[in-house]
Short mmCIF file of C-alpha atoms in Angstrom, two decimals:
data_model
loop_
_atom_site.label_atom_id
_atom_site.label_comp_id
_atom_site.label_asym_id
_atom_site.label_seq_id
_atom_site.Cartn_x
_atom_site.Cartn_y
_atom_site.Cartn_z
CA MET H 90 90.10 80.61 104.55
CA LYS H 91 93.03 82.94 104.13
CA PHE H 92 96.46 81.97 105.32
CA PRO H 93 98.56 84.51 107.26
CA CYS H 94 100.96 84.94 104.36
CA GLU H 95 98.08 85.96 102.08
CA GLU H 96 97.11 88.74 104.45
CA VAL H 97 100.72 89.83 104.63
CA ALA H 98 101.04 89.83 100.84
CA ASN H 99 97.91 91.92 100.46
CA LYS H 100 98.45 94.41 103.28
CA ILE H 101 101.89 94.33 104.84
CA LEU H 102 104.19 93.95 101.84
CA PRO H 103 102.70 97.02 100.13
CA ALA H 104 103.17 98.94 103.39
CA ILE H 105 106.80 97.81 103.58
CA ARG H 106 107.37 98.86 99.98
CA ALA H 107 105.74 102.21 100.70
CA GLU H 108 108.01 102.78 103.70
CA ILE H 109 111.10 101.78 101.74
CA ALA H 110 110.10 103.95 98.77
CA THR H 111 109.62 106.92 101.09
CA LYS H 112 113.01 106.37 102.71
CA LEU H 113 114.74 105.99 99.34
CA ALA H 114 113.13 109.22 98.13
CA ASN H 115 113.51 111.34 101.26
CA GLU H 116 116.70 110.05 102.87
CA TYR H 117 118.64 108.96 99.79
CA GLY H 118 117.28 111.50 97.31
CA LEU H 119 116.35 108.94 94.66
CA LYS H 120 113.89 109.68 91.90
CA GLN H 121 110.80 107.56 91.37
CA ILE H 122 112.26 105.81 88.34
CA GLU H 123 115.39 104.86 90.33
CA ILE H 124 113.25 103.56 93.19
CA SER H 125 111.12 101.56 90.76
CA LYS H 126 114.20 99.79 89.42
CA ILE H 127 115.44 98.98 92.92
CA LEU H 128 112.07 97.68 94.11
CA GLY H 129 111.22 95.93 90.84
CA VAL H 130 107.93 97.76 90.40
CA THR H 131 106.68 100.38 87.96
CA GLN H 132 107.27 104.10 88.42
CA GLY H 133 103.48 104.45 88.77
CA ALA H 134 103.52 102.00 91.69
CA VAL H 135 106.24 104.07 93.36
CA SER H 136 104.13 107.18 92.87
CA HIS H 137 101.23 105.40 94.58
CA TYR H 138 103.46 104.30 97.45
CA LEU H 139 104.78 107.82 97.97
CA SER H 140 101.28 109.33 97.90
CA SER H 141 99.94 106.65 100.29
CA PHE H 142 97.48 105.44 97.64
CA ARG H 143 99.10 102.01 98.10
CA GLY H 144 100.51 100.67 101.34
CA LYS H 145 97.83 102.16 103.55
CA GLU H 146 98.72 99.82 106.43
CA ARG H 147 101.94 101.77 107.09
CA GLU H 148 100.82 102.79 110.57
CA LEU H 149 101.19 99.16 111.67
CA LEU H 150 104.88 99.32 110.80
CA SER H 151 105.61 102.58 112.56
CA LYS H 152 104.20 101.30 115.86
CA ASN H 153 107.24 99.12 116.44
CA PRO H 154 110.82 100.44 116.58
CA ASP H 155 112.24 97.00 115.72
CA ILE H 156 110.26 96.96 112.49
CA GLU H 157 111.29 100.50 111.65
CA LYS H 158 114.92 99.51 112.21
CA LYS H 159 114.56 96.51 109.87
CA ILE H 160 113.02 98.74 107.21
CA ASP H 161 115.93 101.18 107.56
CA GLU H 162 118.35 98.26 107.18
CA MET H 163 116.50 97.01 104.11
CA ALA H 164 116.63 100.44 102.47
CA ALA H 165 120.38 100.66 103.09
CA MET H 166 120.90 97.14 101.74
CA LEU H 167 118.87 97.90 98.63
CA ILE H 168 120.96 101.02 97.96
CA LYS H 169 124.16 98.96 98.26
CA GLY H 170 122.75 96.10 96.17
CA GLU H 171 123.02 93.76 99.16
CA PHE H 172 119.35 93.06 99.80
CA ASP H 173 118.64 90.01 101.93
CA GLU H 174 115.06 88.78 101.61
CA LYS H 175 115.19 87.25 105.10
CA HIS H 176 114.42 90.72 106.47
CA ILE H 177 110.93 90.57 104.97
CA CYS H 178 110.24 87.31 106.77
CA LYS H 179 111.53 88.74 110.07
CA ILE H 180 109.25 91.78 109.75
CA CYS H 181 106.29 89.57 108.86
CA LYS H 182 106.89 87.30 111.82
CA LYS H 183 107.24 90.25 114.19
CA LEU H 184 104.02 91.82 112.91
CA ARG H 185 102.12 88.59 113.30
CA GLU H 186 103.38 88.30 116.90
CA LEU H 187 102.24 91.84 117.69
CA SER H 188 99.07 92.02 115.72
CA SER H 189 95.43 91.68 116.30
CA PRO H 190 93.37 88.94 114.64
CA HIS H 191 93.68 90.83 111.33
CA PHE H 192 97.04 89.18 110.62
#
């Protein structure tokens, strides 16, 4: 039996990181190495996020404007060094409310 948080860790968190990495690259003009330091992952992982090799569940996030807004807020907070991990939990909860039996 898998718990909901396991599914989120395997599918949703990589999608969130991919969305944030894309925003940091496209909207803030950061390089992959800068993004990797902010997200606490390797530059190779950032490359995979940006190429959609990782975080393939991104379409689930874009279906909800509230989730997109939270991701925008998270990206801005990360840039300012003011990240609040409670945003991840809010996104997870919202996705679980909206989702099919997959989550």
